[in-house]
Coordinates of C-alpha atoms and ligand atoms in Angstrom, one line a residue:
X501 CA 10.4 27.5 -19.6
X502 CA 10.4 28.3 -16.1
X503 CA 10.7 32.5 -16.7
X504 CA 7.9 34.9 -16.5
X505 CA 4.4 33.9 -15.9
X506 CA 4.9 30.6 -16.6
X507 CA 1.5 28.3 -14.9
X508 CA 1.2 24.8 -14.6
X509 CA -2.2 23.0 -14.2
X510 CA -2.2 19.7 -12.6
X511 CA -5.0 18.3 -12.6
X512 CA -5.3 15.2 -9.7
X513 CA -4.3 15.2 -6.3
X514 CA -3.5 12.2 -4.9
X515 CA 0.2 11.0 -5.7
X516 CA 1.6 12.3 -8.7
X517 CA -0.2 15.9 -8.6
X518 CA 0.9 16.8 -5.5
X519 CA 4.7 15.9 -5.5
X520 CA 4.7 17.7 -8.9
X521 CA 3.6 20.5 -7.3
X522 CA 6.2 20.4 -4.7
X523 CA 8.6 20.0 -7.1
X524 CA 7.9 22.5 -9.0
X525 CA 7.7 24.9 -6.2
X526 CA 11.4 24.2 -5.6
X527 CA 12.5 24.9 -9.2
X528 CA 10.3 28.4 -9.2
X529 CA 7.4 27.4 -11.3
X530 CA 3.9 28.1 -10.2
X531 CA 1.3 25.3 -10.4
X532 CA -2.2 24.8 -8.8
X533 CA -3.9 21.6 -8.2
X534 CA -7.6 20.5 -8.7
X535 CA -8.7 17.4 -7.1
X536 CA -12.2 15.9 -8.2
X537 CA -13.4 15.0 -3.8
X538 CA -13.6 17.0 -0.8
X539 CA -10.4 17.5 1.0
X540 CA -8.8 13.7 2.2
X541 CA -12.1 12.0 1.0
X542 CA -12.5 8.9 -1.1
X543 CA -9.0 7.7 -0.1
X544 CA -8.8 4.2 1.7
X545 CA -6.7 1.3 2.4
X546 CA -3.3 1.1 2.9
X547 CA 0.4 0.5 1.2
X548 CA 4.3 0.3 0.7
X549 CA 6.5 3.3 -0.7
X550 CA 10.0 1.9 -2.0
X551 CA 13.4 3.5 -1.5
X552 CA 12.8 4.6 -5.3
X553 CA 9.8 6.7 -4.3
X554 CA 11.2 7.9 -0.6
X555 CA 13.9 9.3 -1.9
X556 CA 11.8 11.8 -4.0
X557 CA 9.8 12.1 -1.1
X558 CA 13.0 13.1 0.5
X559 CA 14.2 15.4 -2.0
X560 CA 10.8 17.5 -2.0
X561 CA 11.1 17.3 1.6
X562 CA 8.0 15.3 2.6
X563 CA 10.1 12.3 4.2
X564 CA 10.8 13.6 7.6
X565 CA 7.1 13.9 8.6
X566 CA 5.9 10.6 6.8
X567 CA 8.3 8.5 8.6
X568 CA 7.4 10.2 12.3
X569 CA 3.8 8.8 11.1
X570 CA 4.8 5.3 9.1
X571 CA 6.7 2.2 9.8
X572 CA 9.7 1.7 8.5
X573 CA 9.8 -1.3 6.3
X574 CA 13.6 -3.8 7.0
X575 CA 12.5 -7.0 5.7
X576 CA 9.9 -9.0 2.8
X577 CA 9.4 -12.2 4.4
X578 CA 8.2 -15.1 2.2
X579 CA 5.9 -17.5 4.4
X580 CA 3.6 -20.7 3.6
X581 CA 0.1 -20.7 5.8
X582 CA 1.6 -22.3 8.6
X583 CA 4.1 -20.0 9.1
X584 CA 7.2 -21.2 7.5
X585 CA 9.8 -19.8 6.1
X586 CA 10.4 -19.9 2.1
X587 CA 12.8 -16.9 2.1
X588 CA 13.5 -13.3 4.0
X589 CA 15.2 -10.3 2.2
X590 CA 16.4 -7.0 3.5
X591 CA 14.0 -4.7 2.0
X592 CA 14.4 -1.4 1.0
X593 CA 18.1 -1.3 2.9
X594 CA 18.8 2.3 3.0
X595 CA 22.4 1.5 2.7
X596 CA 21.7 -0.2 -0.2
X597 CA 19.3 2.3 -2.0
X598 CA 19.6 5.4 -0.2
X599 CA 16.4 5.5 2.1
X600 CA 13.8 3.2 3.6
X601 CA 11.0 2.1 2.4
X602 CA 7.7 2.7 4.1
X603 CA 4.6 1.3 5.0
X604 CA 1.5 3.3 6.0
X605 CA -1.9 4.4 5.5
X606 CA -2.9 6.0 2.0
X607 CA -4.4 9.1 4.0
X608 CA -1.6 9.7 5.4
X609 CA 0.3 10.1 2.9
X610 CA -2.5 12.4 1.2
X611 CA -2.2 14.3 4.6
X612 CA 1.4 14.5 4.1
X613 CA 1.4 15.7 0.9
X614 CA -1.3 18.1 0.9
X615 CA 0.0 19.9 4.4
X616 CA 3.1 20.3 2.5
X617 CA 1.4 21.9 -0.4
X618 CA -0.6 24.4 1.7
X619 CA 2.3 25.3 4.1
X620 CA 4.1 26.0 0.8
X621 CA 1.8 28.0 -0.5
X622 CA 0.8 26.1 -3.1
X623 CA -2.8 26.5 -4.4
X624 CA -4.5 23.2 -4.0
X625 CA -8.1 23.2 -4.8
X626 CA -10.8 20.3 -3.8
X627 CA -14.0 19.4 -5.8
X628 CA -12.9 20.1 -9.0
X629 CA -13.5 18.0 -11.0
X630 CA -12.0 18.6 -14.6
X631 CA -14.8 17.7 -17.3
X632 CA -12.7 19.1 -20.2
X633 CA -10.0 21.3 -21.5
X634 CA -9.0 23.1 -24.8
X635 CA -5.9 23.4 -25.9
X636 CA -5.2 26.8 -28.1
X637 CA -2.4 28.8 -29.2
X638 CA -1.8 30.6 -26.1
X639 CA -2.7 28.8 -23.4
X640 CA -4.8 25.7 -21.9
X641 CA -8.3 26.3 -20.4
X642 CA -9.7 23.6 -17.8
X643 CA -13.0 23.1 -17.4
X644 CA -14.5 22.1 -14.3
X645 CA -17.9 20.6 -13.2
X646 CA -19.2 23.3 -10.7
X647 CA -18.8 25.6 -13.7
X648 CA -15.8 26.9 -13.3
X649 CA -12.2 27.1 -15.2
X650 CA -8.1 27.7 -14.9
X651 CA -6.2 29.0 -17.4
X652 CA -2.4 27.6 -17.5
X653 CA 0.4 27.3 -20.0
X654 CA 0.3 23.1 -19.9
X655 CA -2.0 21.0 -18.4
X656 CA -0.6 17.5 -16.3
X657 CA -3.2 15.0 -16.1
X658 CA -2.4 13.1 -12.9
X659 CA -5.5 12.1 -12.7
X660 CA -5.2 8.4 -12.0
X661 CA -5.9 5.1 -13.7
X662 CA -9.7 6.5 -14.7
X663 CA -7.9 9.8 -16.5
X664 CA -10.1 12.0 -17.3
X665 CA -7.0 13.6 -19.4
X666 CA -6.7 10.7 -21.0
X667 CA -9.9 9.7 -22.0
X668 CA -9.6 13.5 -24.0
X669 CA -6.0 12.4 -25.2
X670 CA -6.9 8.9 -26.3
X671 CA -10.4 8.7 -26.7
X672 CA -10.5 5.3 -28.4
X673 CA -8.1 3.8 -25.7
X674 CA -6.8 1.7 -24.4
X675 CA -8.7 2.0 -21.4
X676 CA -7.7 -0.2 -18.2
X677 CA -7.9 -3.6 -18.0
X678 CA -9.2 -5.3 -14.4
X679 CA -6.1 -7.8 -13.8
X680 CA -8.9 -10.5 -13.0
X681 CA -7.5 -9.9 -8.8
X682 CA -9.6 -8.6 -6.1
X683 CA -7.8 -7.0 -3.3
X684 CA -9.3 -6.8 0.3
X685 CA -7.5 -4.7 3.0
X686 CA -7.8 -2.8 7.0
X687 CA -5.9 -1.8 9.7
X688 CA -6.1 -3.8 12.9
X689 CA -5.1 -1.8 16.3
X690 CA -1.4 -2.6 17.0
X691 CA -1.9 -2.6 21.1
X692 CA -4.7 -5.5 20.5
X693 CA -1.5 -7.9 19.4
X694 CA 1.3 -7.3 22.4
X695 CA 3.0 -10.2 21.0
X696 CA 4.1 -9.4 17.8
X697 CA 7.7 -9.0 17.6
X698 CA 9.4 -5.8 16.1
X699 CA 11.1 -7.6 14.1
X700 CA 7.4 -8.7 12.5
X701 CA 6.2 -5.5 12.4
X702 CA 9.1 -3.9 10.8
X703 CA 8.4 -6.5 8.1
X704 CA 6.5 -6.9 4.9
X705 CA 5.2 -10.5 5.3
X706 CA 3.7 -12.2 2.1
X707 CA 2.3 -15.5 2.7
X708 CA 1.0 -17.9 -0.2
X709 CA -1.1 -20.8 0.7
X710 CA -3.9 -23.3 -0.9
X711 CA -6.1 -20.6 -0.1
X712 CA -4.7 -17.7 -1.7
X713 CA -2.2 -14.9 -0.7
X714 CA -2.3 -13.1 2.5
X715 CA 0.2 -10.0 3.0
X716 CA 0.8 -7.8 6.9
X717 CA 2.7 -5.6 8.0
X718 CA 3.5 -2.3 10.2
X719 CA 1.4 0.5 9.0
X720 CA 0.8 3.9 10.5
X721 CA 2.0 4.5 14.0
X722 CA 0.0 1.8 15.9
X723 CA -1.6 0.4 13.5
X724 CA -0.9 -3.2 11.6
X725 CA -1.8 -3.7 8.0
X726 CA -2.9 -6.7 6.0
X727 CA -4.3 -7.3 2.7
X728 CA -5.2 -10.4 0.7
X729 CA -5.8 -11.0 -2.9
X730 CA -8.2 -13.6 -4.5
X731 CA -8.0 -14.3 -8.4
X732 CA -12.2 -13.6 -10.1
X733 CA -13.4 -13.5 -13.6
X734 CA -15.0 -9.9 -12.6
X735 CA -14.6 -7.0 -10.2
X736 CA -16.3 -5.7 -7.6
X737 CA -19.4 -4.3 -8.1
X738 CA -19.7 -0.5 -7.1
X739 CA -22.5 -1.8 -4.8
X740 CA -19.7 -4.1 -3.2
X741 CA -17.2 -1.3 -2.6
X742 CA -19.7 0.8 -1.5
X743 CA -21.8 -1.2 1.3
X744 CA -20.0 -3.4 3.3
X745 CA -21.0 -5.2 5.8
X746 CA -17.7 -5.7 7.8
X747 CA -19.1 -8.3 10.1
X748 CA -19.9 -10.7 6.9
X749 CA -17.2 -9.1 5.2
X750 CA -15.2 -10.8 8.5
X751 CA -16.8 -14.0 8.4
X752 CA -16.1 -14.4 5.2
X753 CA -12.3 -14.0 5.3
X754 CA -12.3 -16.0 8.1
X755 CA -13.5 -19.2 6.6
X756 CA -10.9 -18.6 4.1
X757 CA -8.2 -17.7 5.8
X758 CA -9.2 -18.9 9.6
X759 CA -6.4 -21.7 9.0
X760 CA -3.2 -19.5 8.5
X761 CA -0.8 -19.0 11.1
X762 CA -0.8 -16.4 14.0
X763 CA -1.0 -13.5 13.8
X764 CA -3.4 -13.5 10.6
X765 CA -6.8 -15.0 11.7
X766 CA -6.7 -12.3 14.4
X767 CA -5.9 -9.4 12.3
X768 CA -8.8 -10.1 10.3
X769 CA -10.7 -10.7 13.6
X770 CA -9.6 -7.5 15.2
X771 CA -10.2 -5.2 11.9
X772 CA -13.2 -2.9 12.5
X773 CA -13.6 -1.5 9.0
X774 CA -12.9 -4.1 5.9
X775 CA -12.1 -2.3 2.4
X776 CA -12.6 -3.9 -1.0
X777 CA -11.1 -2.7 -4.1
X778 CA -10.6 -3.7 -7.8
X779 CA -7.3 -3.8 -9.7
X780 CA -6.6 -2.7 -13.1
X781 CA -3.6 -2.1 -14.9
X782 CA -2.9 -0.2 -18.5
X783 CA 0.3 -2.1 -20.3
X784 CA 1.2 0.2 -22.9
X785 CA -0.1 3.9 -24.1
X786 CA 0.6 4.8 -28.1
X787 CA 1.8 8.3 -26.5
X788 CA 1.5 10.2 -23.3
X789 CA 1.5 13.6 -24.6
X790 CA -0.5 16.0 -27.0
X791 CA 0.1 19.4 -27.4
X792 CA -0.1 21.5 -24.2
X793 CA -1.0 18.1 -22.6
X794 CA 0.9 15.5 -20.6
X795 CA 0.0 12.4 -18.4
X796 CA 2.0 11.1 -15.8
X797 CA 1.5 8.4 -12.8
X798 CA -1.4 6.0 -13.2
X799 CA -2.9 8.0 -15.7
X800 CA -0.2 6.9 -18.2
X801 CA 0.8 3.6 -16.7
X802 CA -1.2 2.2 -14.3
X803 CA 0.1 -0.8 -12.3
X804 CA -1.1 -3.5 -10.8
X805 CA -0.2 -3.4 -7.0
X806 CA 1.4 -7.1 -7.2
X807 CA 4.7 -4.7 -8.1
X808 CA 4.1 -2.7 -5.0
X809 CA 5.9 0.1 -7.4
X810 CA 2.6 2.0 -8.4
X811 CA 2.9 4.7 -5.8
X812 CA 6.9 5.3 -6.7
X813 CA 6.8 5.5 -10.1
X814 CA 4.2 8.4 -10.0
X815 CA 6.9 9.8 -7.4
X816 CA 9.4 9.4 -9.7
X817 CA 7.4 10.5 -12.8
X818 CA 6.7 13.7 -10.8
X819 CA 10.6 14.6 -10.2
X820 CA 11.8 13.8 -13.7
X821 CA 8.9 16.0 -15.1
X822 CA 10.0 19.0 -13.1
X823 CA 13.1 18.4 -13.5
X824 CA 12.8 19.0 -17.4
X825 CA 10.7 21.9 -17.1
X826 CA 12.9 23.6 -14.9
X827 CA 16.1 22.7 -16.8
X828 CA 14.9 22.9 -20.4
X829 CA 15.8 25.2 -22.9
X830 CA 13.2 23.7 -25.4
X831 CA 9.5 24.4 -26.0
X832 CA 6.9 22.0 -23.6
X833 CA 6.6 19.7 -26.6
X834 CA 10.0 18.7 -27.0
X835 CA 10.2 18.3 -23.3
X836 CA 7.0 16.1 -23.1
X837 CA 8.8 13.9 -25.7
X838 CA 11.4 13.5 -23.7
X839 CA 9.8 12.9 -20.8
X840 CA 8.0 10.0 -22.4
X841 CA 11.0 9.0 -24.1
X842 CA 12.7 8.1 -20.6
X843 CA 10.5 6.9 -19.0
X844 CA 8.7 4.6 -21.0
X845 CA 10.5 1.8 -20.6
X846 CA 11.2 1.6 -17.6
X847 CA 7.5 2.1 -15.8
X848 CA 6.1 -0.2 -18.7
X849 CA 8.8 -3.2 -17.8
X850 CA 7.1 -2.9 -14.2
X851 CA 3.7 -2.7 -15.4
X852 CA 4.0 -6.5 -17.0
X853 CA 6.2 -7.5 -13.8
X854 CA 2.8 -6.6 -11.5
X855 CA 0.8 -8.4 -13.8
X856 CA 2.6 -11.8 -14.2
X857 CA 3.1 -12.0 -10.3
X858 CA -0.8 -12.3 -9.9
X859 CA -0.3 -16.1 -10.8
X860 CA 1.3 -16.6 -8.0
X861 CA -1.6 -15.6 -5.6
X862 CA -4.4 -17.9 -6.9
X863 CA -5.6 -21.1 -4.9
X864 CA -4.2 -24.0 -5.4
X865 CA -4.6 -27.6 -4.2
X866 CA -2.6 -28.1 -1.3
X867 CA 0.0 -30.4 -3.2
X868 CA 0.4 -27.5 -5.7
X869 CA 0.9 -24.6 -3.0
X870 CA 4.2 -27.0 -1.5
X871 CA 5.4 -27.0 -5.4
X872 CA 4.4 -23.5 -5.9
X873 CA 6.3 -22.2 -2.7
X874 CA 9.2 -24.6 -3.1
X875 CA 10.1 -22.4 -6.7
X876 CA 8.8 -18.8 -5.2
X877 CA 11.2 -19.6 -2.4
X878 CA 14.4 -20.3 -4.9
X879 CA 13.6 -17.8 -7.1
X880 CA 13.6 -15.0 -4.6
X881 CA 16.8 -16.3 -3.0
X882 CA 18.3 -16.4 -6.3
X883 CA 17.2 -13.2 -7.7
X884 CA 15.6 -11.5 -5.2
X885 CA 18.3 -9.0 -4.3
X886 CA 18.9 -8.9 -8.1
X887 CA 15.2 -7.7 -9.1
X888 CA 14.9 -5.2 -6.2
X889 CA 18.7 -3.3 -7.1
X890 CA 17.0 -2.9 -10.5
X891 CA 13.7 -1.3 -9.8
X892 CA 14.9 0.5 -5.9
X893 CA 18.1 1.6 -7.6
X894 CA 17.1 4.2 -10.1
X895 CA 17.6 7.4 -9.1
X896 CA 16.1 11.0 -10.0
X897 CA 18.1 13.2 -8.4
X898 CA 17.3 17.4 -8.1
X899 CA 19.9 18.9 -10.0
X900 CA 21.7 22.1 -9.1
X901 CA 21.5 23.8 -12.6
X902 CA 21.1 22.5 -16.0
X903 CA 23.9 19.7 -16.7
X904 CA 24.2 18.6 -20.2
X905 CA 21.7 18.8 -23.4
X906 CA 23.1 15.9 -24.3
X907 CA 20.8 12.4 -24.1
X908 CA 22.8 9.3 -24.5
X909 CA 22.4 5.6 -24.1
X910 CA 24.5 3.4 -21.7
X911 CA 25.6 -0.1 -22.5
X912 CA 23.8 -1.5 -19.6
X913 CA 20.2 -0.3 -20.8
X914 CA 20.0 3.1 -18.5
X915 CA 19.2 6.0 -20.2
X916 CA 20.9 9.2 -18.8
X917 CA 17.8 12.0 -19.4
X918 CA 18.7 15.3 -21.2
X919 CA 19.6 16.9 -18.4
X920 CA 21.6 14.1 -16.9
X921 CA 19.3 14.2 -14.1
X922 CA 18.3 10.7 -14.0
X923 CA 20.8 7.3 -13.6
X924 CA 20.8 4.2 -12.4
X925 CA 22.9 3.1 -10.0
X926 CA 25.4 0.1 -10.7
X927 CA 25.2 -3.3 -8.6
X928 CA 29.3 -2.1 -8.0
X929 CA 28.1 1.3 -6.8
X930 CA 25.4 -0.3 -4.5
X931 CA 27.4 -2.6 -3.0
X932 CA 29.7 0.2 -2.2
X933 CA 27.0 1.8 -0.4
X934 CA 25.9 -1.0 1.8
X935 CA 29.8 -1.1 3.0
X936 CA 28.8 2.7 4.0
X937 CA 26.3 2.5 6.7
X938 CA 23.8 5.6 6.7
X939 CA 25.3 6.5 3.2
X940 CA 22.2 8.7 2.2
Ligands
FAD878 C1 -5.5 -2.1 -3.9 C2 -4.3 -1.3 -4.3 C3 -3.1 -1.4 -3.6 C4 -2.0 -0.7 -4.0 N1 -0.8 -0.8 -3.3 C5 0.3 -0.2 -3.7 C6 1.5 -0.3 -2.9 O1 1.6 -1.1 -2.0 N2 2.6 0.4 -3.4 C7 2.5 1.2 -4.4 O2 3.6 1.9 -4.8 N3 1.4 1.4 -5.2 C8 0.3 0.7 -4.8 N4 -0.9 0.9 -5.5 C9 -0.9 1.7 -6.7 C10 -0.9 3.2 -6.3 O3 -2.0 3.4 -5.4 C11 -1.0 4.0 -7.5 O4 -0.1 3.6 -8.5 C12 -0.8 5.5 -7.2 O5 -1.8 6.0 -6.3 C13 -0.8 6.4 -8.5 O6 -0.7 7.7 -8.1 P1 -1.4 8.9 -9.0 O7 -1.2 10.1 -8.3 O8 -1.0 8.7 -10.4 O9 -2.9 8.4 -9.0 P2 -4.0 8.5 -7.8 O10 -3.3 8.3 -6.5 O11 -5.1 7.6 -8.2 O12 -4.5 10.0 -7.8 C14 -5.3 10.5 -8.8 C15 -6.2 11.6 -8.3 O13 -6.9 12.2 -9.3 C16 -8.2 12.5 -8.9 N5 -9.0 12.6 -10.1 C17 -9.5 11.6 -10.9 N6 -10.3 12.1 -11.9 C18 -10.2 13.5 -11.7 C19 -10.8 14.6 -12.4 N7 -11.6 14.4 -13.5 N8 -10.6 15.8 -12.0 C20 -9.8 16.1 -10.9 N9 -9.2 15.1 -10.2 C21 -9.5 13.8 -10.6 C22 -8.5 11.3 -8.0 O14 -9.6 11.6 -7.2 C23 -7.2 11.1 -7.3 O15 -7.1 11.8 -6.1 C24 -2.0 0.2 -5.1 C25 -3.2 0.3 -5.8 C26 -4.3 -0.4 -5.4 C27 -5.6 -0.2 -6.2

């Protein structure tokens, strides 16, 4: 598949397109990316990358210069609203997994990504927004709203949770559903709190309290940054997104969250810029694939950020995909199928995880937030370490060659891909690893 001419259009470039790209680059097939907005715009607020996604980000060589510009995340810390303690794991322990995880900005992971693409030489193009495509015999043609088109041999829609691609693909849905949370995020100035502790900022901190759930952390280099969630019947209006008025916007957060512990009244205080956003999720596709046509990331299995996995799994998506085209011996709808076939499981498992941890993050009475706590505390001492091996410790690795044609099913619910590219790691093997400090 990779021979001759070969072209892939990928159509998004935020997560997904771009590390596609990349990966591609590195197996010899030629892409080009078209992304709807102007070069780094539309992009806000702010998030985690696990050790499942930084280690794709490491294998398409992105990692170095995202970690110069993140913080590196140790610990999730479970608090109540004054500050207490309900539980603290090591998170993302790159003994454990392999690498870190991450906390840091969206744009700069954009940046990252798209600074990658262009010193590769990979054609990345802005304002393009696809309006439609036709899939014939020889080819696939992309249409684009300033008029133009691309001609490729498949077309990747990683186009995000409102897929355009999809919306051709699936027409009659399902289309995605708002989870019924609200999310509100910024980034406060890390030199306005000298007394934070490194220990705190190298820290995801998740506090749930009568008045709903409040989540800090590091973020980009000198920066700290929080979100909090609030359950509605509907989302944000476009107006709401749109217009803020961050003083208000301020106000308001304070009245619910003024009572919190320190550090969090003042990171709301000290936050120039508050962003809204809506969150929807889409639990299950019929089929991700149609003829020259795939979806991958948020476009086929968009997750609610309650899993804090969205980000990875369209980093993983991206790997595996390249990873059949470049080892494949089979035609692009064969390898679609079992692309889809793979992954399905696994990324739809996640998707119903992120939507049953909303519950958690609704007000309570305060009565109900002790009870509440008391079980999220035992629950994550009991299984935390348990939940994260399984989602941090899947691995897609960049294979040197093709490895087997073989696709087989292991007793412990893994599926080993076509080309053996993909596994996951056994609790035995990970404990292994933590014995072996810096194990990569
Ligand atoms: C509030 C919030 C917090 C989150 N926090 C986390 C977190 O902490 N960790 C995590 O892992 N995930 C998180 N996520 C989820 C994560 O952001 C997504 O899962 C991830 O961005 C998916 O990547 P993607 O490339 O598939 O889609 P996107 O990042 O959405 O990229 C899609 C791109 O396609 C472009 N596009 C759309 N339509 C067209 C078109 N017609 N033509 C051309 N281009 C188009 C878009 O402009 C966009 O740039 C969060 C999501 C939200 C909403």
């Amino acid at each position: 598949m990779k021979n001759g001419n070969f072209h892939v259009l990928i159509i998004g470039g935020g997560i997904a397109g771009p590390a596609l790209a990349l990966a591609l680059k590195q197996a010899g097939i030629a892409s080009s990316v078209f992304e709807a907005y102007p070069y780094g715009e539309g992009i806000g607020g702010g998030f985690n990358i696990a050790p499942n996604g930084t280690r794709i980000l490491a294998q398409i060589g992105v990692l170095d210069d995202l970690v110069s510009k993140s913080t590196v995340a140790r610990f999730s810390k479970f608090k109540d609203e004054r500050g207490r303690e309900m539980a603290t794991l090591p998170y993302g322990d790159p003994a454990r997994y392999g690498q870190p995880a991450l906390t840091m900005s969206r744009a700069t992971l954009f940046e990252c990504l798209a600074q990658t693409m262009k010193q590769r030489g990979i054609s990345a193009q802005y304002e393009k927004r696809l309006t439609s495509f036709e899939d014939t015999a020889d080819g696939v043609v992309a249409y684009f709203a300033d008029g133009s088109s691309a001609r490729g041999d498949i077309l990747v829609g990683a186009d995000g949770v409102r897929s355009a691609v999809r919306n051709f693909l699936l027409p009659a849905g399902p289309n995605p559903e708002f989870t019924g949370m609200l999310g509100v995020c910024g980034f406060a100035p890390a030199d306005a709190f000298p007394e934070i502790h490194t220990s705190d900022v190298e820290a995801i901190t998740f506090t749930f309290g009568p008045d709903g759930f409040f989540g800090h952390g590091g973020g980009d280099t000198k920066t700290f940054l929080w979100w909090a969630n609030m359950m509605a019947e509907t989302p944000f209006t476009a107006e709401q997104i749109s217009s803020i008025d961050h003083a208000a916007a301020r106000e308001e957060l304070l009245k619910r969250f003024g009572t919190y512990y320190a550090p969090i009244p003042s990171l709301i205080a000290k936050t120039p810029k508050i962003l809204r956003q809506n969150t929807y999720d889409i639990q299950s596709l019929p089929f991700w694939h149609k003829g020259r046509v795939v979806l991958i990331g948020d476009a086929a299995h968009a997750v609610s950020p309650n899993s804090g996995q969205g980000a990875s799994l369209a980093l993983e998506d991206a790997l595996f995909l390249a990873n059949l085209l470049r080892t494949s011996e089979r035609g692009y709808s064969e390898t679609f199928a079992a692309f889809e076939s793979a992954r399905k499981g696994r990324v739809e498992k996640i998707v119903q995880e992120g939507r049953r941890r909303s519950k958690g993050k609704d007000v309570a009475t305060p009565l109900q937030s002790r009870i509440r706590n008391f079980f999220i505390g035992i629950m994550i001492k009991l299984f935390g370490v348990k939940g994260q091996d399984e989602v941090f410790g899947y691995r897609v690795d960049w294979m040197v060659g093709p490895v087997s044609s073989k696709t087989e099913d292991k007793p412990n619910g893994a599926r080993l891909s076509e080309t053996g590219a993909v596994r996951e790691i056994s609790r035995k093997e990970i404990k292994m690893r933590a014995a072996r400090p810096g194990y990569p």
